[in-house]
Amino acid sequence: MACEGGKQNTRKLHNRGARCNPFTSMETPKTSQPVIFNPDFFVERLKQEHPSDFTDLVLSHVTRLIDLPGDEFAQLTGDCEPRLPSSAGLLRSFNILKRKEKGAVFGAPLTEEGIAQICQLIEYLSKNLHIEGLFRVPGHSLRQAALREILNAGAEIDLDMGDFHPNDAASLLKAFLGELPEPLLLHRHYHAHLKIGELTVFDEKGDKTNTPDKERQIEAYQLLFMLLPPANRNLLKLLLDLLYQTARNQHVNKMSAINLATMFAPHIIWPKNVMASDLRGNIEKLNNGIAFLIRHSQKLFKAPAYIKQYAHVYFTGCKTLQSKDDLTLRSGSEEPPAVLEPTSNLSETKIDGNSSTKSLHTETYTESALRELYQQVNNMPESAKKKKLIRQLEKQPLMAPSSDPGSPLGRKHWRSRSLGGIIKATKMAKHRGLEPAAQVTPAMEGLQCKGRNLPSSCELRYFVMLLNLKI
């Protein structure tokens, strides 16, 4: 009956191969239309146009936060195959035989079209967070089979009609994640996740304590998630937001963050074809890591301030220091941020008085920039790299001459290599003056496809969900 009822509530997608392209016209938007502002626009542009530079930039900061030996770093970069715990012998063969037949969605590699189908489950579950034992209590097997068939066929379904129970959708969502050829968080990131969970606070003597360093963990996860493929990142954002809202209603559904992590860790981070016994003492670390992702999901998909700053300088040639909130996140400083104006504007400024006024204006910005840079480096964890950077900064005179007296970045050898030499003056000069294209969100970047029209409402709802979550 459920199967027949489900089929009556569905219709085939006419453009199954279509993908979202929110910007199909280059016309100037009307003034009445809202302007989409994405603070991570330059980061996404750097990722799309210069992927090698972007990856090197992110990896340099990942290795600053966590210690990855040579083989684990090679696994993270994809230079070698991941070395993971696995089951052997008959058990592994039996697990392979148990896999269900691949369809367009279940058991297939992750695609935007597949996520658009699964998005129907996520949207339905977000309306039923009051169900007690959600994601823990299994659904009805026959209803799940019928719903699986509908989704695999690429059809739309109105789950609000009542033909299916929220537990059916919850069980099928876990099944979809478990049947992916590779975990949502990727095999090559497995060791990095374990290392992030080991980040702790240092005491006054510089020794490790047992207190987790939440700020460094959030920063590390932000960087690691920037290395995920767009489809994985988009689905992970949708999933963690759903679990975050579920945990917020734990007084009704009895599902806390750690309970949800216990349910989902085997499906999104465990290596494939393993049993609990194969993971030895890492099960608790993995569960705690997923619980951390759920609790802090609203912070994990934003680029760190220094990444945004580097990307902004990379394309525009102007430097705007971090906001007060970004600066005080790690340093605890309460001083207001200093701002460096674009070099083009400074160089074209008309001075009515003598030239000393213009020179003083430049010196003020230079001093502010060097002070903020020194403060950032001084608040880095103690290391040989930090000492080297401090020595380099101390050699820089505060009132350095400039080839362009109107530009604080004009001197040929001006240095601003904060946090491990990230801001490179040569690339700033090369790309100075470029204006950004239409500002789109990372979700839009992942959905764009040349030569395609807008999809059906199913994929459009998926895009709207991503846009509302401000990925």
Short mmCIF file of C-alpha atoms in Angstrom, two decimals:
data_model
loop_
_atom_site.label_atom_id
_atom_site.label_comp_id
_atom_site.label_asym_id
_atom_site.label_seq_id
_atom_site.Cartn_x
_atom_site.Cartn_y
_atom_site.Cartn_z
CA MET A 1 0.00 0.00 0.00
CA ALA A 2 2.82 2.37 0.91
CA CYS A 3 4.50 1.67 -2.40
CA GLU A 4 1.33 2.38 -4.38
CA GLY A 5 0.59 5.51 -2.38
CA GLY A 6 4.14 6.75 -2.80
CA LYS A 7 4.03 6.34 -6.57
CA GLN A 8 0.83 8.34 -6.76
CA ASN A 9 2.55 11.28 -5.07
CA THR A 10 5.53 11.39 -7.40
CA ARG A 11 6.39 12.67 -10.83
CA LYS A 12 9.47 12.21 -13.00
CA LEU A 13 12.02 14.94 -13.36
CA HIS A 14 12.08 16.26 -16.93
CA ASN A 15 15.66 17.48 -16.81
CA ARG A 16 17.51 14.86 -14.76
CA GLY A 17 20.87 15.92 -16.15
CA ALA A 18 20.33 19.58 -15.38
CA ARG A 19 22.21 21.34 -12.61
CA CYS A 20 21.65 24.68 -10.95
CA ASN A 21 23.19 27.73 -12.58
CA PRO A 22 21.79 30.70 -10.67
CA PHE A 23 23.58 33.20 -12.91
CA THR A 24 22.52 32.54 -16.48
CA SER A 25 22.35 36.21 -17.46
CA MET A 26 24.94 38.95 -17.31
CA GLU A 27 22.29 41.69 -17.08
CA THR A 28 22.59 44.23 -14.28
CA PRO A 29 20.18 43.28 -11.46
CA LYS A 30 17.29 45.59 -10.72
CA THR A 31 17.56 47.87 -7.73
CA SER A 32 14.58 46.16 -6.09
CA GLN A 33 16.34 42.78 -6.09
CA PRO A 34 18.42 41.86 -3.02
CA VAL A 35 22.18 41.90 -3.47
CA ILE A 36 23.93 38.68 -2.42
CA PHE A 37 27.07 39.45 -0.45
CA ASN A 38 29.38 36.58 0.29
CA PRO A 39 32.28 37.44 2.61
CA ASP A 40 34.11 34.33 1.37
CA PHE A 41 33.79 35.33 -2.29
CA PHE A 42 37.51 35.91 -2.85
CA VAL A 43 38.30 32.64 -1.08
CA GLU A 44 36.02 30.74 -3.44
CA ARG A 45 37.44 32.61 -6.41
CA LEU A 46 40.97 31.69 -5.37
CA LYS A 47 39.89 28.06 -4.98
CA GLN A 48 38.30 27.98 -8.44
CA GLU A 49 40.86 29.98 -10.43
CA HIS A 50 44.09 29.01 -8.64
CA PRO A 51 43.46 25.63 -6.98
CA SER A 52 47.14 24.83 -6.48
CA ASP A 53 47.84 28.09 -4.64
CA PHE A 54 44.68 27.65 -2.60
CA THR A 55 45.54 24.09 -1.57
CA ASP A 56 49.09 25.04 -0.60
CA LEU A 57 47.76 27.95 1.44
CA VAL A 58 45.28 25.80 3.38
CA LEU A 59 47.71 22.92 3.90
CA SER A 60 50.35 25.26 5.30
CA HIS A 61 47.92 26.29 8.03
CA VAL A 62 46.69 22.74 8.65
CA THR A 63 50.23 21.61 9.35
CA ARG A 64 50.71 24.62 11.62
CA LEU A 65 47.87 23.40 13.84
CA ILE A 66 48.32 19.62 13.79
CA ASP A 67 51.40 17.45 13.54
CA LEU A 68 51.17 15.12 10.54
CA PRO A 69 54.11 12.79 9.82
CA GLY A 70 55.27 12.45 6.25
CA ASP A 71 53.07 9.48 5.34
CA GLU A 72 49.95 10.97 6.95
CA PHE A 73 50.56 14.29 5.21
CA ALA A 74 50.96 12.46 1.89
CA GLN A 75 47.62 10.77 2.54
CA LEU A 76 45.97 14.12 3.26
CA THR A 77 47.25 15.60 0.00
CA GLY A 78 46.31 12.47 -1.97
CA ASP A 79 49.91 11.71 -2.95
CA CYS A 80 49.56 8.17 -1.59
CA GLU A 81 46.76 5.76 -0.79
CA PRO A 82 45.22 6.12 2.68
CA ARG A 83 46.42 3.55 5.22
CA LEU A 84 43.34 2.68 7.21
CA PRO A 85 42.22 -0.06 9.60
CA SER A 86 40.20 -2.71 7.79
CA SER A 87 38.60 -6.08 8.29
CA ALA A 88 40.19 -9.08 6.66
CA GLY A 89 39.21 -12.51 5.44
CA LEU A 90 35.68 -13.85 5.29
CA LEU A 91 34.17 -10.95 7.22
CA ARG A 92 35.28 -8.40 4.64
CA SER A 93 34.05 -10.59 1.78
CA PHE A 94 30.70 -11.01 3.53
CA ASN A 95 30.35 -7.24 3.95
CA ILE A 96 31.00 -6.71 0.24
CA LEU A 97 28.35 -9.30 -0.68
CA LYS A 98 25.85 -7.58 1.61
CA ARG A 99 26.02 -4.34 -0.36
CA LYS A 100 22.84 -3.48 -2.17
CA GLU A 101 22.71 -3.02 -5.90
CA LYS A 102 23.86 0.43 -6.95
CA GLY A 103 21.27 2.91 -8.12
CA ALA A 104 21.25 6.50 -9.34
CA VAL A 105 21.42 7.70 -5.74
CA PHE A 106 22.08 4.92 -3.24
CA GLY A 107 25.48 3.25 -3.58
CA ALA A 108 26.57 5.68 -6.30
CA PRO A 109 29.36 8.29 -6.03
CA LEU A 110 28.23 11.55 -4.49
CA THR A 111 26.84 14.06 -7.01
CA GLU A 112 24.82 17.26 -6.80
CA GLU A 113 21.86 15.47 -8.43
CA GLY A 114 21.99 12.76 -5.78
CA ILE A 115 22.17 15.34 -3.00
CA ALA A 116 19.12 17.08 -4.47
CA GLN A 117 17.17 13.84 -4.02
CA ILE A 118 18.41 13.26 -0.47
CA CYS A 119 17.61 16.87 0.28
CA GLN A 120 13.95 15.86 0.23
CA LEU A 121 14.61 13.64 3.25
CA ILE A 122 16.55 16.38 5.06
CA GLU A 123 13.81 18.93 4.45
CA TYR A 124 11.14 16.52 5.71
CA LEU A 125 13.12 15.58 8.81
CA SER A 126 13.73 19.23 9.69
CA LYS A 127 9.95 19.53 10.15
CA ASN A 128 9.75 16.52 12.46
CA LEU A 129 12.46 17.11 15.04
CA HIS A 130 9.99 16.39 17.84
CA ILE A 131 9.92 12.65 17.11
CA GLU A 132 11.37 10.79 20.10
CA GLY A 133 14.35 8.63 19.20
CA LEU A 134 14.79 10.24 15.77
CA PHE A 135 17.76 8.59 13.97
CA ARG A 136 17.84 5.90 16.68
CA VAL A 137 14.50 4.12 16.17
CA PRO A 138 14.48 2.28 12.81
CA GLY A 139 11.75 2.75 10.24
CA HIS A 140 9.55 0.16 8.54
CA SER A 141 11.54 -1.96 6.08
CA LEU A 142 8.83 -2.10 3.38
CA ARG A 143 8.22 1.65 3.46
CA GLN A 144 11.97 2.25 3.33
CA ALA A 145 12.27 0.00 0.26
CA ALA A 146 9.47 1.90 -1.49
CA LEU A 147 11.00 5.28 -0.64
CA ARG A 148 14.45 4.09 -1.77
CA GLU A 149 13.01 3.06 -5.13
CA ILE A 150 11.34 6.45 -5.62
CA LEU A 151 14.51 8.38 -4.82
CA ASN A 152 16.69 6.12 -6.96
CA ALA A 153 14.35 6.81 -9.88
CA GLY A 154 15.07 10.52 -9.57
CA ALA A 155 11.48 11.39 -8.73
CA GLU A 156 9.96 14.03 -6.51
CA ILE A 157 7.76 13.03 -3.60
CA ASP A 158 5.61 14.92 -1.16
CA LEU A 159 6.59 13.30 2.13
CA ASP A 160 4.13 15.53 4.00
CA MET A 161 1.24 13.47 2.58
CA GLY A 162 1.75 10.95 5.39
CA ASP A 163 2.63 7.85 3.39
CA PHE A 164 5.98 7.63 5.19
CA HIS A 165 7.06 8.08 8.80
CA PRO A 166 9.98 10.35 9.85
CA ASN A 167 11.79 7.25 11.12
CA ASP A 168 11.65 5.86 7.58
CA ALA A 169 13.34 8.98 6.22
CA ALA A 170 15.90 9.03 9.06
CA SER A 171 16.87 5.39 8.51
CA LEU A 172 17.14 5.94 4.75
CA LEU A 173 19.35 9.00 5.26
CA LYS A 174 21.78 6.93 7.33
CA ALA A 175 21.63 4.17 4.74
CA PHE A 176 22.49 6.62 1.96
CA LEU A 177 25.54 7.87 3.86
CA GLY A 178 26.62 4.34 4.74
CA GLU A 179 26.41 3.14 1.14
CA LEU A 180 28.58 5.88 -0.34
CA PRO A 181 31.69 4.40 -1.98
CA GLU A 182 33.79 6.59 0.32
CA PRO A 183 32.85 8.20 3.66
CA LEU A 184 31.47 11.72 3.47
CA LEU A 185 34.54 13.01 5.38
CA LEU A 186 36.93 11.11 3.08
CA HIS A 187 39.44 8.38 3.80
CA ARG A 188 42.41 10.64 3.27
CA HIS A 189 41.21 12.98 6.03
CA TYR A 190 40.83 10.18 8.59
CA HIS A 191 44.14 10.72 10.41
CA ALA A 192 43.70 14.51 10.37
CA HIS A 193 40.38 14.14 12.22
CA LEU A 194 42.06 12.04 14.90
CA LYS A 195 44.83 14.62 15.32
CA ILE A 196 42.39 17.53 15.58
CA GLY A 197 40.64 15.76 18.44
CA GLU A 198 43.96 15.68 20.32
CA LEU A 199 44.47 19.47 20.28
CA THR A 200 44.59 20.68 23.89
CA VAL A 201 45.35 23.88 25.77
CA PHE A 202 48.90 24.60 26.95
CA ASP A 203 49.58 25.64 30.54
CA GLU A 204 51.78 28.54 31.67
CA LYS A 205 54.89 26.37 31.35
CA GLY A 206 54.07 25.42 27.78
CA ASP A 207 53.06 21.85 28.62
CA LYS A 208 49.96 20.16 27.24
CA THR A 209 46.89 19.81 29.43
CA ASN A 210 43.81 17.61 29.14
CA THR A 211 41.55 20.56 28.32
CA PRO A 212 40.51 20.60 24.64
CA ASP A 213 41.51 23.72 22.75
CA LYS A 214 38.15 24.47 21.12
CA GLU A 215 39.32 27.54 19.22
CA ARG A 216 42.19 25.69 17.54
CA GLN A 217 39.92 22.71 16.83
CA ILE A 218 37.34 24.94 15.14
CA GLU A 219 40.09 26.61 13.11
CA ALA A 220 41.51 23.24 12.05
CA TYR A 221 38.08 21.96 11.00
CA GLN A 222 37.43 25.14 9.03
CA LEU A 223 40.63 24.55 7.08
CA LEU A 224 40.05 20.83 6.63
CA PHE A 225 36.53 21.34 5.31
CA MET A 226 37.88 23.80 2.75
CA LEU A 227 39.75 20.86 1.22
CA LEU A 228 36.57 18.80 0.74
CA PRO A 229 35.06 18.44 -2.74
CA PRO A 230 32.10 20.82 -3.26
CA ALA A 231 29.49 18.03 -3.15
CA ASN A 232 30.88 16.62 0.11
CA ARG A 233 31.09 20.05 1.68
CA ASN A 234 27.53 20.99 0.68
CA LEU A 235 26.00 17.76 1.98
CA LEU A 236 28.05 17.91 5.18
CA LYS A 237 26.77 21.43 5.84
CA LEU A 238 23.16 20.34 5.34
CA LEU A 239 23.63 17.24 7.48
CA LEU A 240 25.37 18.97 10.39
CA ASP A 241 22.79 21.74 10.41
CA LEU A 242 20.01 19.13 10.62
CA LEU A 243 21.78 17.32 13.47
CA TYR A 244 22.44 20.63 15.23
CA GLN A 245 18.74 21.48 15.14
CA THR A 246 17.92 17.94 16.29
CA ALA A 247 20.25 18.26 19.30
CA ARG A 248 18.69 21.61 20.18
CA ASN A 249 15.38 19.74 20.59
CA GLN A 250 16.84 16.96 22.73
CA HIS A 251 14.45 17.82 25.56
CA VAL A 252 11.71 16.44 23.27
CA ASN A 253 13.39 13.85 21.03
CA LYS A 254 15.91 12.57 23.63
CA MET A 255 18.74 12.80 21.08
CA SER A 256 21.78 14.74 22.33
CA ALA A 257 24.84 15.62 20.26
CA ILE A 258 26.80 12.61 21.52
CA ASN A 259 23.83 10.30 20.85
CA LEU A 260 23.58 11.59 17.29
CA ALA A 261 27.34 11.28 16.86
CA THR A 262 27.16 7.63 17.94
CA MET A 263 24.50 7.04 15.27
CA PHE A 264 26.29 8.85 12.43
CA ALA A 265 30.03 8.36 13.02
CA PRO A 266 30.01 4.85 11.47
CA HIS A 267 28.36 6.27 8.34
CA ILE A 268 30.36 9.45 7.70
CA ILE A 269 33.88 8.93 9.11
CA TRP A 270 34.54 5.24 9.77
CA PRO A 271 36.64 3.59 7.04
CA LYS A 272 34.66 1.25 4.83
CA ASN A 273 34.34 -2.47 5.63
CA VAL A 274 35.48 -2.25 9.24
CA MET A 275 34.02 -3.45 12.51
CA ALA A 276 34.17 -1.68 15.85
CA SER A 277 36.94 -4.03 16.97
CA ASP A 278 39.13 -2.92 14.04
CA LEU A 279 39.17 0.69 15.25
CA ARG A 280 40.60 -0.25 18.67
CA GLY A 281 40.72 2.82 20.88
CA ASN A 282 39.68 5.35 18.24
CA ILE A 283 35.91 4.86 18.48
CA GLU A 284 35.54 7.29 21.37
CA LYS A 285 37.75 9.85 19.59
CA LEU A 286 35.67 9.59 16.42
CA ASN A 287 32.36 9.86 18.30
CA ASN A 288 33.57 12.86 20.28
CA GLY A 289 34.83 14.46 17.08
CA ILE A 290 31.44 14.13 15.36
CA ALA A 291 29.70 15.44 18.49
CA PHE A 292 32.03 18.47 18.36
CA LEU A 293 31.10 19.05 14.71
CA ILE A 294 27.41 18.98 15.61
CA ARG A 295 27.75 21.40 18.52
CA HIS A 296 29.86 23.91 16.56
CA SER A 297 28.40 23.35 13.09
CA GLN A 298 27.42 27.01 12.72
CA LYS A 299 31.09 28.09 12.83
CA LEU A 300 32.81 25.41 10.76
CA PHE A 301 31.99 26.54 7.24
CA LYS A 302 33.48 30.01 7.42
CA ALA A 303 36.96 30.71 6.12
CA PRO A 304 39.43 31.87 8.83
CA ALA A 305 40.09 35.62 8.80
CA TYR A 306 43.67 35.28 7.55
CA ILE A 307 42.54 33.14 4.59
CA LYS A 308 39.95 35.74 3.60
CA GLN A 309 42.55 38.48 4.01
CA TYR A 310 45.08 36.70 1.82
CA ALA A 311 42.51 36.00 -0.91
CA HIS A 312 41.32 39.62 -0.83
CA VAL A 313 44.87 40.92 -1.19
CA TYR A 314 45.62 38.33 -3.87
CA PHE A 315 42.97 39.72 -6.22
CA THR A 316 42.60 43.40 -5.30
CA GLY A 317 46.02 44.49 -4.08
CA CYS A 318 44.49 46.19 -1.05
CA LYS A 319 44.68 44.98 2.49
CA THR A 320 41.87 45.23 5.04
CA LEU A 321 42.91 43.90 8.40
CA GLN A 322 40.63 41.50 10.24
CA SER A 323 37.61 42.74 12.13
CA LYS A 324 37.79 43.20 15.87
CA ASP A 325 35.99 39.89 16.50
CA ASP A 326 38.42 37.98 14.28
CA LEU A 327 41.48 39.58 15.89
CA THR A 328 40.30 38.99 19.45
CA LEU A 329 39.26 35.38 18.80
CA ARG A 330 42.79 34.17 19.46
CA SER A 331 44.64 37.18 20.90
CA GLY A 332 42.07 38.52 23.37
CA SER A 333 42.91 42.09 22.32
CA GLU A 334 40.23 44.73 22.67
CA GLU A 335 41.85 47.32 20.42
CA PRO A 336 39.86 48.36 17.34
CA PRO A 337 41.10 47.02 14.00
CA ALA A 338 43.22 49.07 11.66
CA VAL A 339 42.22 49.35 8.01
CA LEU A 340 44.49 49.74 5.02
CA GLU A 341 42.84 51.52 2.11
CA PRO A 342 43.28 50.26 -1.46
CA THR A 343 46.62 51.32 -2.89
CA SER A 344 45.00 52.76 -6.00
CA ASN A 345 42.93 55.18 -3.94
CA LEU A 346 45.88 56.26 -1.82
CA SER A 347 48.09 56.91 -4.81
CA GLU A 348 45.43 59.08 -6.46
CA THR A 349 44.64 61.13 -3.35
CA LYS A 350 44.96 64.90 -3.91
CA ILE A 351 46.93 66.72 -1.22
CA ASP A 352 46.19 70.42 -0.79
CA GLY A 353 49.00 71.06 1.72
CA ASN A 354 52.64 70.16 1.55
CA SER A 355 53.93 66.65 0.87
CA SER A 356 54.57 65.97 4.57
CA THR A 357 50.82 65.46 5.16
CA LYS A 358 50.68 62.68 2.61
CA SER A 359 53.86 61.10 3.99
CA LEU A 360 52.45 61.12 7.51
CA HIS A 361 49.27 59.46 6.26
CA THR A 362 51.34 56.61 4.77
CA GLU A 363 53.49 56.23 7.86
CA THR A 364 50.41 55.86 10.07
CA TYR A 365 49.06 52.99 8.02
CA THR A 366 52.44 51.30 7.84
CA GLU A 367 52.94 51.46 11.58
CA SER A 368 49.44 50.11 12.23
CA ALA A 369 49.94 47.24 9.82
CA LEU A 370 53.29 46.23 11.31
CA ARG A 371 51.97 46.42 14.86
CA GLU A 372 48.99 44.20 14.03
CA LEU A 373 51.25 41.80 12.16
CA TYR A 374 53.64 41.58 15.10
CA GLN A 375 50.72 41.00 17.47
CA GLN A 376 49.42 38.10 15.39
CA VAL A 377 52.82 36.45 15.21
CA ASN A 378 53.44 37.02 18.92
CA ASN A 379 50.21 35.17 19.78
CA MET A 380 51.14 32.10 17.74
CA PRO A 381 52.04 28.91 19.67
CA GLU A 382 55.69 28.73 20.65
CA SER A 383 57.77 27.24 17.84
CA ALA A 384 60.97 27.76 15.89
CA LYS A 385 58.90 29.27 13.08
CA LYS A 386 57.47 31.88 15.45
CA LYS A 387 60.94 32.91 16.64
CA LYS A 388 62.14 33.24 13.07
CA LEU A 389 59.17 35.41 12.11
CA ILE A 390 59.69 37.67 15.13
CA ARG A 391 63.34 38.13 14.20
CA GLN A 392 62.33 39.07 10.67
CA LEU A 393 59.74 41.55 11.92
CA GLU A 394 62.17 43.17 14.33
CA LYS A 395 64.48 43.88 11.42
CA GLN A 396 61.73 45.84 9.63
CA PRO A 397 61.86 49.62 10.37
CA LEU A 398 58.49 51.14 11.21
CA MET A 399 59.12 54.13 8.96
CA ALA A 400 60.40 52.41 5.85
CA PRO A 401 60.78 54.37 2.59
CA SER A 402 58.48 53.42 -0.27
CA SER A 403 58.85 53.53 -4.02
CA ASP A 404 55.32 54.89 -4.09
CA PRO A 405 54.99 57.37 -1.20
CA GLY A 406 51.21 57.14 -1.34
CA SER A 407 51.04 53.36 -0.93
CA PRO A 408 51.80 51.43 2.25
CA LEU A 409 52.40 48.33 0.13
CA GLY A 410 54.42 50.09 -2.52
CA ARG A 411 57.95 49.30 -1.27
CA LYS A 412 59.47 46.54 -3.35
CA HIS A 413 60.52 44.40 -0.42
CA TRP A 414 57.68 45.22 2.01
CA ARG A 415 56.98 42.12 4.08
CA SER A 416 53.74 41.04 5.64
CA ARG A 417 54.26 37.32 6.10
CA SER A 418 52.06 36.72 9.07
CA LEU A 419 51.31 33.19 10.24
CA GLY A 420 54.04 31.36 8.40
CA GLY A 421 54.71 33.68 5.45
CA ILE A 422 51.30 33.42 3.86
CA ILE A 423 50.83 36.84 2.33
CA LYS A 424 53.20 36.92 -0.64
CA ALA A 425 54.07 40.36 -1.97
CA THR A 426 54.85 39.13 -5.46
CA LYS A 427 51.38 37.70 -5.97
CA MET A 428 49.77 40.81 -4.56
CA ALA A 429 51.56 42.95 -7.13
CA LYS A 430 50.74 40.58 -9.95
CA HIS A 431 47.02 40.47 -9.28
CA ARG A 432 46.53 44.03 -8.00
CA GLY A 433 43.62 45.94 -9.46
CA LEU A 434 41.40 43.02 -10.52
CA GLU A 435 37.71 43.55 -9.80
CA PRO A 436 35.52 40.66 -8.62
CA ALA A 437 32.92 39.15 -10.86
CA ALA A 438 29.30 38.67 -9.76
CA GLN A 439 29.45 37.64 -6.13
CA VAL A 440 28.06 34.17 -5.61
CA THR A 441 28.04 31.87 -2.66
CA PRO A 442 30.15 28.69 -2.42
CA ALA A 443 26.93 26.72 -2.82
CA MET A 444 26.31 28.48 -6.12
CA GLU A 445 29.88 27.81 -7.24
CA GLY A 446 29.33 24.11 -6.63
CA LEU A 447 26.06 24.12 -8.58
CA GLN A 448 27.17 26.10 -11.63
CA CYS A 449 27.45 24.27 -14.92
CA LYS A 450 27.95 25.82 -18.35
CA GLY A 451 25.29 25.32 -20.97
CA ARG A 452 22.64 24.00 -18.54
CA ASN A 453 19.27 25.45 -17.61
CA LEU A 454 17.66 25.64 -14.17
CA PRO A 455 16.56 22.24 -12.86
CA SER A 456 13.28 21.03 -11.49
CA SER A 457 11.94 22.20 -8.15
CA CYS A 458 13.63 19.28 -6.38
CA GLU A 459 17.16 20.50 -7.12
CA LEU A 460 16.03 24.11 -6.77
CA ARG A 461 14.90 23.43 -3.19
CA TYR A 462 18.34 21.94 -2.52
CA PHE A 463 19.96 25.14 -3.79
CA VAL A 464 17.65 27.31 -1.67
CA MET A 465 18.51 25.28 1.45
CA LEU A 466 22.21 25.82 0.82
CA LEU A 467 21.64 29.52 0.23
CA ASN A 468 19.64 29.89 3.45
CA LEU A 469 22.43 28.20 5.39
CA LYS A 470 24.89 30.76 3.95
CA ILE A 471 27.59 28.28 2.97
#
